[in-house]
mmCIF file with all atom_site columns, C-alpha atoms in Angstrom:
data_model
loop_
_atom_site.group_PDB
_atom_site.id
_atom_site.type_symbol
_atom_site.label_atom_id
_atom_site.label_alt_id
_atom_site.label_comp_id
_atom_site.label_asym_id
_atom_site.label_entity_id
_atom_site.label_seq_id
_atom_site.pdbx_PDB_ins_code
_atom_site.Cartn_x
_atom_site.Cartn_y
_atom_site.Cartn_z
_atom_site.occupancy
_atom_site.B_iso_or_equiv
_atom_site.pdbx_formal_charge
_atom_site.auth_seq_id
_atom_site.auth_comp_id
_atom_site.auth_asym_id
_atom_site.auth_atom_id
_atom_site.pdbx_PDB_model_num
ATOM 1   C CA . MET A 1 1   ? -43.907 7.791   -44.186 1.00 43.00 ? 181 MET A CA 1
ATOM 2   C CA . GLN A 1 2   ? -44.960 4.189   -44.538 1.00 43.00 ? 182 GLN A CA 1
ATOM 3   C CA . ASN A 1 3   ? -47.763 2.631   -42.507 1.00 46.00 ? 183 ASN A CA 1
ATOM 4   C CA . GLN A 1 4   ? -47.050 -1.068  -42.151 1.00 42.00 ? 184 GLN A CA 1
ATOM 5   C CA . HIS A 1 5   ? -49.571 -3.688  -41.079 1.00 44.00 ? 185 HIS A CA 1
ATOM 6   C CA . ASP A 1 6   ? -48.613 -7.388  -41.466 1.00 42.00 ? 186 ASP A CA 1
ATOM 7   C CA . GLY A 1 7   ? -51.419 -9.901  -42.343 1.00 43.00 ? 187 GLY A CA 1
ATOM 8   C CA . CYS A 1 8   ? -53.853 -9.049  -45.149 1.00 47.00 ? 188 CYS A CA 1
ATOM 9   C CA . CYS A 1 9   ? -52.606 -6.211  -47.379 1.00 48.00 ? 189 CYS A CA 1
ATOM 10  C CA . LYS A 1 10  ? -50.561 -6.984  -50.422 1.00 47.00 ? 190 LYS A CA 1
ATOM 11  C CA . ASN A 1 11  ? -49.423 -3.455  -51.090 1.00 44.00 ? 191 ASN A CA 1
ATOM 12  C CA . THR A 1 12  ? -45.799 -3.114  -50.080 1.00 37.00 ? 192 THR A CA 1
ATOM 13  C CA . GLU A 1 13  ? -45.857 0.687   -49.982 1.00 40.00 ? 193 GLU A CA 1
ATOM 14  C CA . ARG A 1 14  ? -48.437 0.868   -47.225 1.00 42.00 ? 194 ARG A CA 1
ATOM 15  C CA . GLN A 1 15  ? -48.403 -2.242  -45.103 1.00 43.00 ? 195 GLN A CA 1
ATOM 16  C CA . HIS A 1 16  ? -50.506 -2.315  -41.949 1.00 43.00 ? 196 HIS A CA 1
ATOM 17  C CA . GLU A 1 17  ? -49.404 -4.568  -39.140 1.00 39.00 ? 197 GLU A CA 1
ATOM 18  C CA . GLY A 1 18  ? -51.830 -7.413  -38.679 1.00 40.00 ? 198 GLY A CA 1
ATOM 19  C CA . CYS A 1 19  ? -53.219 -7.167  -42.197 1.00 45.00 ? 199 CYS A CA 1
ATOM 20  C CA . CYS A 1 20  ? -50.460 -7.456  -44.787 1.00 42.00 ? 200 CYS A CA 1
ATOM 21  C CA . ASN A 1 21  ? -47.757 -9.786  -45.953 1.00 39.00 ? 201 ASN A CA 1
ATOM 22  C CA . GLY A 1 22  ? -44.846 -7.511  -45.232 1.00 35.00 ? 202 GLY A CA 1
ATOM 23  C CA . GLU A 1 23  ? -42.977 -6.778  -42.061 1.00 33.00 ? 203 GLU A CA 1
ATOM 24  C CA . GLY A 1 24  ? -44.111 -3.813  -40.087 1.00 36.00 ? 204 GLY A CA 1
ATOM 25  C CA . HIS A 1 25  ? -43.529 -2.014  -36.864 1.00 36.00 ? 205 HIS A CA 1
ATOM 26  C CA . HIS A 1 26  ? -45.743 -2.798  -33.896 1.00 37.00 ? 206 HIS A CA 1
ATOM 27  C CA . HIS A 1 27  ? -48.640 -0.547  -32.923 1.00 37.00 ? 207 HIS A CA 1
ATOM 28  C CA . GLU A 1 28  ? -49.888 -0.249  -29.375 1.00 35.00 ? 208 GLU A CA 1
ATOM 29  C CA . GLY A 1 29  ? -53.169 -1.997  -28.928 1.00 37.00 ? 209 GLY A CA 1
ATOM 30  C CA . CYS A 1 30  ? -52.586 -4.337  -31.850 1.00 39.00 ? 210 CYS A CA 1
ATOM 31  C CA . ASN A 1 31  ? -51.528 -7.361  -29.870 1.00 40.00 ? 211 ASN A CA 1
ATOM 32  C CA . LYS A 1 32  ? -54.410 -7.150  -27.451 1.00 40.00 ? 212 LYS A CA 1
ATOM 33  C CA . GLU A 1 33  ? -56.860 -7.944  -30.238 1.00 40.00 ? 213 GLU A CA 1
ATOM 34  C CA . HIS A 1 34  ? -54.632 -10.364 -32.085 1.00 41.00 ? 214 HIS A CA 1
ATOM 35  C CA . HIS A 1 35  ? -56.047 -13.405 -30.369 1.00 38.00 ? 215 HIS A CA 1
ATOM 36  C CA . HIS A 1 36  ? -59.712 -12.387 -30.614 1.00 44.00 ? 216 HIS A CA 1
ATOM 37  C CA . GLU A 1 37  ? -60.290 -11.168 -34.138 1.00 51.00 ? 217 GLU A CA 1
ATOM 38  C CA . HIS A 1 38  ? -60.704 -14.576 -35.771 1.00 50.00 ? 218 HIS A CA 1
ATOM 39  C CA . GLY A 1 39  ? -64.360 -15.308 -36.482 1.00 54.00 ? 219 GLY A CA 1
ATOM 40  C CA . CYS A 1 40  ? -65.181 -18.913 -35.665 1.00 49.00 ? 220 CYS A CA 1
ATOM 41  C CA . GLY A 1 41  ? -68.315 -20.598 -36.842 1.00 49.00 ? 221 GLY A CA 1
ATOM 42  C CA . HIS A 1 42  ? -70.594 -20.280 -33.859 1.00 46.00 ? 222 HIS A CA 1
ATOM 43  C CA . ARG A 1 43  ? -72.697 -17.607 -32.257 1.00 46.00 ? 223 ARG A CA 1
ATOM 44  C CA . HIS A 1 44  ? -70.988 -15.502 -29.617 1.00 44.00 ? 224 HIS A CA 1
ATOM 45  C CA . GLY A 1 45  ? -71.394 -17.042 -26.188 1.00 38.00 ? 225 GLY A CA 1
ATOM 46  C CA . ARG A 1 46  ? -72.363 -20.476 -27.489 1.00 39.00 ? 226 ARG A CA 1
ATOM 47  C CA . GLY A 1 47  ? -69.648 -23.020 -27.111 1.00 36.00 ? 227 GLY A CA 1
ATOM 48  C CA . GLY A 1 48  ? -69.474 -26.582 -28.282 1.00 36.00 ? 228 GLY A CA 1
ATOM 49  C CA . GLY A 1 49  ? -66.928 -29.273 -28.779 1.00 34.00 ? 229 GLY A CA 1
ATOM 50  C CA . GLY A 1 50  ? -64.909 -30.022 -31.860 1.00 35.00 ? 230 GLY A CA 1
ATOM 51  C CA . ARG A 1 51  ? -62.921 -27.907 -34.226 1.00 37.00 ? 231 ARG A CA 1
ATOM 52  C CA . ARG A 1 52  ? -64.623 -24.914 -35.817 1.00 41.00 ? 232 ARG A CA 1
ATOM 53  C CA . GLN A 1 53  ? -63.898 -23.430 -39.209 1.00 49.00 ? 233 GLN A CA 1
ATOM 54  C CA . ARG A 1 54  ? -62.963 -19.788 -39.061 1.00 71.00 ? 234 ARG A CA 1
ATOM 55  C CA . PHE A 1 55  ? -64.822 -17.234 -41.101 1.00 76.00 ? 235 PHE A CA 1
ATOM 56  C CA . PHE A 1 56  ? -62.033 -14.650 -40.831 1.00 87.00 ? 236 PHE A CA 1
ATOM 57  C CA . GLY A 1 57  ? -58.259 -14.944 -40.572 1.00 84.00 ? 237 GLY A CA 1
ATOM 58  C CA . HIS A 1 58  ? -56.141 -12.481 -38.629 1.00 84.00 ? 238 HIS A CA 1
ATOM 59  C CA . GLY A 1 59  ? -56.681 -8.948  -39.923 1.00 86.00 ? 239 GLY A CA 1
ATOM 60  C CA . GLU A 1 60  ? -59.523 -9.896  -42.259 1.00 91.00 ? 240 GLU A CA 1
ATOM 61  C CA . LEU A 1 61  ? -62.307 -8.599  -40.031 1.00 93.00 ? 241 LEU A CA 1
ATOM 62  C CA . ARG A 1 62  ? -60.818 -5.122  -40.527 1.00 94.00 ? 242 ARG A CA 1
ATOM 63  C CA . LEU A 1 63  ? -61.367 -5.373  -44.264 1.00 94.00 ? 243 LEU A CA 1
ATOM 64  C CA . VAL A 1 64  ? -64.926 -6.603  -43.754 1.00 94.00 ? 244 VAL A CA 1
ATOM 65  C CA . ILE A 1 65  ? -65.723 -3.724  -41.400 1.00 96.00 ? 245 ILE A CA 1
ATOM 66  C CA . LEU A 1 66  ? -64.319 -1.143  -43.799 1.00 96.00 ? 246 LEU A CA 1
ATOM 67  C CA . ASP A 1 67  ? -66.334 -2.653  -46.630 1.00 95.00 ? 247 ASP A CA 1
ATOM 68  C CA . ILE A 1 68  ? -69.542 -2.368  -44.580 1.00 95.00 ? 248 ILE A CA 1
ATOM 69  C CA . LEU A 1 69  ? -68.717 1.238   -43.775 1.00 96.00 ? 249 LEU A CA 1
ATOM 70  C CA . THR A 1 70  ? -68.444 2.140   -47.476 1.00 94.00 ? 250 THR A CA 1
ATOM 71  C CA . ARG A 1 71  ? -72.203 1.596   -47.745 1.00 89.00 ? 251 ARG A CA 1
ATOM 72  C CA . ASP A 1 72  ? -73.135 3.712   -44.744 1.00 79.00 ? 252 ASP A CA 1
ATOM 73  C CA . ALA A 1 73  ? -71.773 5.339   -41.619 1.00 70.00 ? 253 ALA A CA 1
ATOM 74  C CA . SER A 1 74  ? -72.504 2.947   -38.804 1.00 86.00 ? 254 SER A CA 1
ATOM 75  C CA . HIS A 1 75  ? -72.435 2.195   -35.113 1.00 91.00 ? 255 HIS A CA 1
ATOM 76  C CA . GLY A 1 76  ? -70.808 -0.703  -33.286 1.00 91.00 ? 256 GLY A CA 1
ATOM 77  C CA . TYR A 1 77  ? -74.039 -2.628  -32.769 1.00 91.00 ? 257 TYR A CA 1
ATOM 78  C CA . GLU A 1 78  ? -75.015 -2.185  -36.423 1.00 93.00 ? 258 GLU A CA 1
ATOM 79  C CA . LEU A 1 79  ? -71.629 -3.546  -37.498 1.00 94.00 ? 259 LEU A CA 1
ATOM 80  C CA . ILE A 1 80  ? -72.154 -6.619  -35.320 1.00 94.00 ? 260 ILE A CA 1
ATOM 81  C CA . LYS A 1 81  ? -75.572 -7.221  -36.908 1.00 93.00 ? 261 LYS A CA 1
ATOM 82  C CA . ALA A 1 82  ? -74.183 -6.664  -40.428 1.00 93.00 ? 262 ALA A CA 1
ATOM 83  C CA . ILE A 1 83  ? -71.474 -9.280  -39.866 1.00 93.00 ? 263 ILE A CA 1
ATOM 84  C CA . GLU A 1 84  ? -74.056 -11.673 -38.408 1.00 91.00 ? 264 GLU A CA 1
ATOM 85  C CA . THR A 1 85  ? -76.139 -11.175 -41.566 1.00 89.00 ? 265 THR A CA 1
ATOM 86  C CA . LEU A 1 86  ? -73.101 -11.682 -43.804 1.00 89.00 ? 266 LEU A CA 1
ATOM 87  C CA . THR A 1 87  ? -72.430 -15.055 -42.166 1.00 87.00 ? 267 THR A CA 1
ATOM 88  C CA . GLN A 1 88  ? -76.129 -16.006 -42.216 1.00 85.00 ? 268 GLN A CA 1
ATOM 89  C CA . GLY A 1 89  ? -76.258 -16.065 -38.440 1.00 84.00 ? 269 GLY A CA 1
ATOM 90  C CA . ASN A 1 90  ? -73.389 -18.512 -38.052 1.00 82.00 ? 270 ASN A CA 1
ATOM 91  C CA . TYR A 1 91  ? -71.032 -15.974 -36.470 1.00 86.00 ? 271 TYR A CA 1
ATOM 92  C CA . THR A 1 92  ? -71.836 -12.987 -34.277 1.00 89.00 ? 272 THR A CA 1
ATOM 93  C CA . PRO A 1 93  ? -68.748 -11.033 -33.190 1.00 90.00 ? 273 PRO A CA 1
ATOM 94  C CA . SER A 1 94  ? -68.734 -9.945  -29.578 1.00 90.00 ? 274 SER A CA 1
ATOM 95  C CA . PRO A 1 95  ? -68.157 -6.327  -28.493 1.00 92.00 ? 275 PRO A CA 1
ATOM 96  C CA . GLY A 1 96  ? -64.788 -7.577  -27.223 1.00 92.00 ? 276 GLY A CA 1
ATOM 97  C CA . VAL A 1 97  ? -63.878 -8.350  -30.831 1.00 91.00 ? 277 VAL A CA 1
ATOM 98  C CA . ILE A 1 98  ? -65.475 -5.364  -32.579 1.00 92.00 ? 278 ILE A CA 1
ATOM 99  C CA . TYR A 1 99  ? -64.354 -2.471  -30.391 1.00 93.00 ? 279 TYR A CA 1
ATOM 100 C CA . PRO A 1 100 ? -60.612 -3.277  -30.168 1.00 94.00 ? 280 PRO A CA 1
ATOM 101 C CA . THR A 1 101 ? -60.680 -3.708  -33.971 1.00 94.00 ? 281 THR A CA 1
ATOM 102 C CA . LEU A 1 102 ? -62.356 -0.308  -34.346 1.00 95.00 ? 282 LEU A CA 1
ATOM 103 C CA . ASP A 1 103 ? -59.744 1.233   -32.026 1.00 95.00 ? 283 ASP A CA 1
ATOM 104 C CA . PHE A 1 104 ? -57.029 -0.198  -34.244 1.00 96.00 ? 284 PHE A CA 1
ATOM 105 C CA . LEU A 1 105 ? -58.642 1.125   -37.425 1.00 96.00 ? 285 LEU A CA 1
ATOM 106 C CA . GLN A 1 106 ? -59.010 4.551   -35.842 1.00 96.00 ? 286 GLN A CA 1
ATOM 107 C CA . ASP A 1 107 ? -55.369 4.555   -34.702 1.00 97.00 ? 287 ASP A CA 1
ATOM 108 C CA . GLN A 1 108 ? -54.397 3.891   -38.328 1.00 96.00 ? 288 GLN A CA 1
ATOM 109 C CA . GLN A 1 109 ? -56.659 6.743   -39.521 1.00 96.00 ? 289 GLN A CA 1
ATOM 110 C CA . LEU A 1 110 ? -58.735 4.314   -41.587 1.00 97.00 ? 290 LEU A CA 1
ATOM 111 C CA . ILE A 1 111 ? -61.940 5.321   -39.775 1.00 96.00 ? 291 ILE A CA 1
ATOM 112 C CA . VAL A 1 112 ? -63.231 8.260   -37.761 1.00 95.00 ? 292 VAL A CA 1
ATOM 113 C CA . ILE A 1 113 ? -65.339 7.738   -34.638 1.00 93.00 ? 293 ILE A CA 1
ATOM 114 C CA . SER A 1 114 ? -67.455 10.748  -33.682 1.00 91.00 ? 294 SER A CA 1
ATOM 115 C CA . GLU A 1 115 ? -69.903 11.185  -30.817 1.00 87.00 ? 295 GLU A CA 1
ATOM 116 C CA . GLU A 1 116 ? -73.541 11.916  -31.588 1.00 83.00 ? 296 GLU A CA 1
ATOM 117 C CA . GLU A 1 117 ? -76.235 13.376  -29.382 1.00 78.00 ? 297 GLU A CA 1
ATOM 118 C CA . GLY A 1 118 ? -77.191 10.863  -26.758 1.00 80.00 ? 298 GLY A CA 1
ATOM 119 C CA . GLY A 1 119 ? -73.664 9.505   -26.512 1.00 81.00 ? 299 GLY A CA 1
ATOM 120 C CA . ARG A 1 120 ? -73.775 7.097   -29.466 1.00 86.00 ? 300 ARG A CA 1
ATOM 121 C CA . LYS A 1 121 ? -70.590 6.879   -31.478 1.00 89.00 ? 301 LYS A CA 1
ATOM 122 C CA . GLN A 1 122 ? -70.838 7.041   -35.262 1.00 91.00 ? 302 GLN A CA 1
ATOM 123 C CA . ILE A 1 123 ? -68.166 5.268   -37.304 1.00 94.00 ? 303 ILE A CA 1
ATOM 124 C CA . THR A 1 124 ? -67.184 6.557   -40.743 1.00 94.00 ? 304 THR A CA 1
ATOM 125 C CA . ILE A 1 125 ? -64.545 5.299   -43.161 1.00 96.00 ? 305 ILE A CA 1
ATOM 126 C CA . THR A 1 126 ? -61.896 7.848   -44.159 1.00 96.00 ? 306 THR A CA 1
ATOM 127 C CA . ALA A 1 127 ? -60.404 8.497   -47.597 1.00 96.00 ? 307 ALA A CA 1
ATOM 128 C CA . GLN A 1 128 ? -57.296 6.651   -46.409 1.00 97.00 ? 308 GLN A CA 1
ATOM 129 C CA . GLY A 1 129 ? -59.479 3.720   -45.332 1.00 96.00 ? 309 GLY A CA 1
ATOM 130 C CA . GLN A 1 130 ? -61.203 3.645   -48.724 1.00 95.00 ? 310 GLN A CA 1
ATOM 131 C CA . GLN A 1 131 ? -57.835 3.645   -50.469 1.00 96.00 ? 311 GLN A CA 1
ATOM 132 C CA . TRP A 1 132 ? -56.536 0.782   -48.332 1.00 95.00 ? 312 TRP A CA 1
ATOM 133 C CA . LEU A 1 133 ? -59.754 -1.159  -48.930 1.00 95.00 ? 313 LEU A CA 1
ATOM 134 C CA . GLU A 1 134 ? -59.421 -0.678  -52.678 1.00 95.00 ? 314 GLU A CA 1
ATOM 135 C CA . GLU A 1 135 ? -55.805 -1.872  -52.568 1.00 95.00 ? 315 GLU A CA 1
ATOM 136 C CA . ASN A 1 136 ? -57.063 -5.075  -50.956 1.00 94.00 ? 316 ASN A CA 1
ATOM 137 C CA . ARG A 1 137 ? -60.226 -5.525  -53.012 1.00 93.00 ? 317 ARG A CA 1
ATOM 138 C CA . GLU A 1 138 ? -59.057 -8.884  -54.377 1.00 94.00 ? 318 GLU A CA 1
ATOM 139 C CA . HIS A 1 139 ? -58.455 -10.204 -50.863 1.00 94.00 ? 319 HIS A CA 1
ATOM 140 C CA . LEU A 1 140 ? -61.889 -8.965  -49.778 1.00 94.00 ? 320 LEU A CA 1
ATOM 141 C CA . GLU A 1 141 ? -63.522 -10.881 -52.645 1.00 93.00 ? 321 GLU A CA 1
ATOM 142 C CA . LEU A 1 142 ? -61.730 -14.048 -51.514 1.00 92.00 ? 322 LEU A CA 1
ATOM 143 C CA . ILE A 1 143 ? -63.023 -13.478 -47.975 1.00 91.00 ? 323 ILE A CA 1
ATOM 144 C CA . HIS A 1 144 ? -66.605 -13.203 -49.233 1.00 90.00 ? 324 HIS A CA 1
ATOM 145 C CA . GLU A 1 145 ? -66.218 -16.359 -51.315 1.00 89.00 ? 325 GLU A CA 1
ATOM 146 C CA . ARG A 1 146 ? -64.900 -18.266 -48.299 1.00 87.00 ? 326 ARG A CA 1
ATOM 147 C CA . VAL A 1 147 ? -67.726 -16.959 -46.091 1.00 87.00 ? 327 VAL A CA 1
ATOM 148 C CA . LYS A 1 148 ? -70.307 -18.189 -48.608 1.00 84.00 ? 328 LYS A CA 1
ATOM 149 C CA . ALA A 1 149 ? -68.657 -21.609 -48.713 1.00 81.00 ? 329 ALA A CA 1
ATOM 150 C CA . ARG A 1 150 ? -68.538 -21.785 -44.906 1.00 79.00 ? 330 ARG A CA 1
ATOM 151 C CA . CYS A 1 151 ? -72.236 -20.903 -44.709 1.00 77.00 ? 331 CYS A CA 1
ATOM 152 C CA . VAL A 1 152 ? -73.098 -23.719 -47.116 1.00 76.00 ? 332 VAL A CA 1
ATOM 153 C CA . GLY A 1 153 ? -71.061 -26.103 -44.968 1.00 69.00 ? 333 GLY A CA 1
ATOM 154 C CA . PHE A 1 154 ? -72.841 -25.032 -41.796 1.00 69.00 ? 334 PHE A CA 1
ATOM 155 C CA . GLU A 1 155 ? -76.250 -25.471 -43.429 1.00 67.00 ? 335 GLU A CA 1
ATOM 156 C CA . LEU A 1 156 ? -75.316 -28.976 -44.555 1.00 69.00 ? 336 LEU A CA 1
ATOM 157 C CA . ARG A 1 157 ? -74.211 -29.896 -41.053 1.00 66.00 ? 337 ARG A CA 1
ATOM 158 C CA . LYS A 1 158 ? -77.616 -28.911 -39.695 1.00 70.00 ? 338 LYS A CA 1
ATOM 159 C CA . ASN A 1 159 ? -79.066 -31.934 -41.490 1.00 76.00 ? 339 ASN A CA 1
ATOM 160 C CA . PRO A 1 160 ? -78.654 -34.909 -39.097 1.00 83.00 ? 340 PRO A CA 1
ATOM 161 C CA . GLN A 1 161 ? -78.180 -37.461 -41.873 1.00 85.00 ? 341 GLN A CA 1
ATOM 162 C CA . MET A 1 162 ? -75.668 -35.264 -43.698 1.00 79.00 ? 342 MET A CA 1
ATOM 163 C CA . LYS A 1 163 ? -73.782 -34.715 -40.440 1.00 78.00 ? 343 LYS A CA 1
ATOM 164 C CA . ARG A 1 164 ? -73.734 -38.457 -39.775 1.00 86.00 ? 344 ARG A CA 1
ATOM 165 C CA . ALA A 1 165 ? -72.479 -39.196 -43.302 1.00 86.00 ? 345 ALA A CA 1
ATOM 166 C CA . LEU A 1 166 ? -69.718 -36.584 -43.092 1.00 81.00 ? 346 LEU A CA 1
ATOM 167 C CA . GLU A 1 167 ? -68.586 -37.791 -39.665 1.00 85.00 ? 347 GLU A CA 1
ATOM 168 C CA . ASN A 1 168 ? -68.577 -41.379 -40.892 1.00 89.00 ? 348 ASN A CA 1
ATOM 169 C CA . PHE A 1 169 ? -66.518 -40.406 -43.945 1.00 87.00 ? 349 PHE A CA 1
ATOM 170 C CA . LYS A 1 170 ? -63.956 -38.558 -41.814 1.00 86.00 ? 350 LYS A CA 1
ATOM 171 C CA . ALA A 1 171 ? -63.718 -41.418 -39.315 1.00 89.00 ? 351 ALA A CA 1
ATOM 172 C CA . VAL A 1 172 ? -63.166 -44.060 -42.013 1.00 89.00 ? 352 VAL A CA 1
ATOM 173 C CA . LEU A 1 173 ? -60.615 -41.906 -43.822 1.00 88.00 ? 353 LEU A CA 1
ATOM 174 C CA . ASP A 1 174 ? -58.739 -41.202 -40.600 1.00 86.00 ? 354 ASP A CA 1
ATOM 175 C CA . LEU A 1 175 ? -58.749 -44.901 -39.684 1.00 86.00 ? 355 LEU A CA 1
ATOM 176 C CA . ARG A 1 176 ? -57.427 -46.007 -43.065 1.00 84.00 ? 356 ARG A CA 1
ATOM 177 C CA . VAL A 1 177 ? -54.833 -43.268 -43.622 1.00 83.00 ? 357 VAL A CA 1
ATOM 178 C CA . ASN A 1 178 ? -53.541 -42.422 -40.160 1.00 83.00 ? 358 ASN A CA 1
ATOM 179 C CA . HIS A 1 179 ? -53.973 -45.584 -38.115 1.00 74.00 ? 359 HIS A CA 1
ATOM 180 C CA . GLY A 1 180 ? -53.060 -48.396 -40.404 1.00 71.00 ? 360 GLY A CA 1
ATOM 181 C CA . ASP A 1 181 ? -50.491 -49.609 -42.877 1.00 82.00 ? 361 ASP A CA 1
ATOM 182 C CA . ILE A 1 182 ? -51.386 -48.192 -46.246 1.00 86.00 ? 362 ILE A CA 1
ATOM 183 C CA . SER A 1 183 ? -49.574 -48.429 -49.557 1.00 88.00 ? 363 SER A CA 1
ATOM 184 C CA . ASP A 1 184 ? -49.150 -45.788 -52.240 1.00 88.00 ? 364 ASP A CA 1
ATOM 185 C CA . ALA A 1 185 ? -51.480 -47.802 -54.464 1.00 90.00 ? 365 ALA A CA 1
ATOM 186 C CA . GLN A 1 186 ? -54.191 -47.746 -51.783 1.00 89.00 ? 366 GLN A CA 1
ATOM 187 C CA . ILE A 1 187 ? -53.779 -44.003 -51.267 1.00 89.00 ? 367 ILE A CA 1
ATOM 188 C CA . LYS A 1 188 ? -54.137 -43.497 -55.016 1.00 91.00 ? 368 LYS A CA 1
ATOM 189 C CA . LYS A 1 189 ? -57.301 -45.602 -54.982 1.00 91.00 ? 369 LYS A CA 1
ATOM 190 C CA . ILE A 1 190 ? -58.778 -43.591 -52.096 1.00 90.00 ? 370 ILE A CA 1
ATOM 191 C CA . ILE A 1 191 ? -58.039 -40.332 -53.926 1.00 91.00 ? 371 ILE A CA 1
ATOM 192 C CA . GLY A 1 192 ? -59.802 -41.720 -56.991 1.00 92.00 ? 372 GLY A CA 1
ATOM 193 C CA . ILE A 1 193 ? -62.882 -42.624 -54.937 1.00 92.00 ? 373 ILE A CA 1
ATOM 194 C CA . ILE A 1 194 ? -63.027 -39.125 -53.419 1.00 90.00 ? 374 ILE A CA 1
ATOM 195 C CA . ASP A 1 195 ? -62.600 -37.471 -56.821 1.00 90.00 ? 375 ASP A CA 1
ATOM 196 C CA . ARG A 1 196 ? -65.355 -39.581 -58.356 1.00 91.00 ? 376 ARG A CA 1
ATOM 197 C CA . ALA A 1 197 ? -67.715 -38.843 -55.453 1.00 88.00 ? 377 ALA A CA 1
ATOM 198 C CA . ALA A 1 198 ? -67.035 -35.119 -55.825 1.00 84.00 ? 378 ALA A CA 1
ATOM 199 C CA . LEU A 1 199 ? -67.756 -35.306 -59.550 1.00 88.00 ? 379 LEU A CA 1
ATOM 200 C CA . ASP A 1 200 ? -70.983 -37.262 -58.978 1.00 87.00 ? 380 ASP A CA 1
ATOM 201 C CA . ILE A 1 201 ? -72.187 -34.626 -56.481 1.00 82.00 ? 381 ILE A CA 1
ATOM 202 C CA . ALA A 1 202 ? -71.266 -31.778 -58.842 1.00 82.00 ? 382 ALA A CA 1
ATOM 203 C CA . GLN A 1 203 ? -73.288 -33.385 -61.630 1.00 83.00 ? 383 GLN A CA 1
ATOM 204 C CA . LEU A 1 204 ? -76.476 -33.878 -59.598 1.00 82.00 ? 384 LEU A CA 1
ATOM 205 C CA . ASP A 1 205 ? -79.581 -32.249 -61.101 1.00 73.00 ? 385 ASP A CA 1
#
């Protein structure tokens, strides 16, 4: 029998809905966490204007959780702290994100949740979860690379002068490209300026 998720797995034999590229059947409980699993770049409960870059796309938090569980059996709070550490404090998932995701993973038999003395629930990855994680190892590596890049971006934006320079660059680019008559030759010139600036920054000592 095939398990099909659609969103982050590449394996066409076992595709889980919400995490692979194939088409799958719908699982109860999946849709209720669909709109909350994306990790945006801010601490839980702290708002703020403007667009935020996401740390995790739909379904990707499941891979991250499974990867954490391969290093140790864990609890919900410990998973939240591990993800906060992974993103260098720039994203802290809320219980409303973590627990529906854990329910989904348990429904798919990718984890086991058992009750300990005192009522705490221990979360352990299953053999099936380890296999699915291994099938998506390449995707997981891409997630980690993107998280590192996002963290660098957030650190840069903490510098007031860097933030001002970036905002100024975006405003000028938007004004020239989107709100004025611009020729192909001018676009080519702008691209050249951006490429040269990127090269200059890359070559800094």
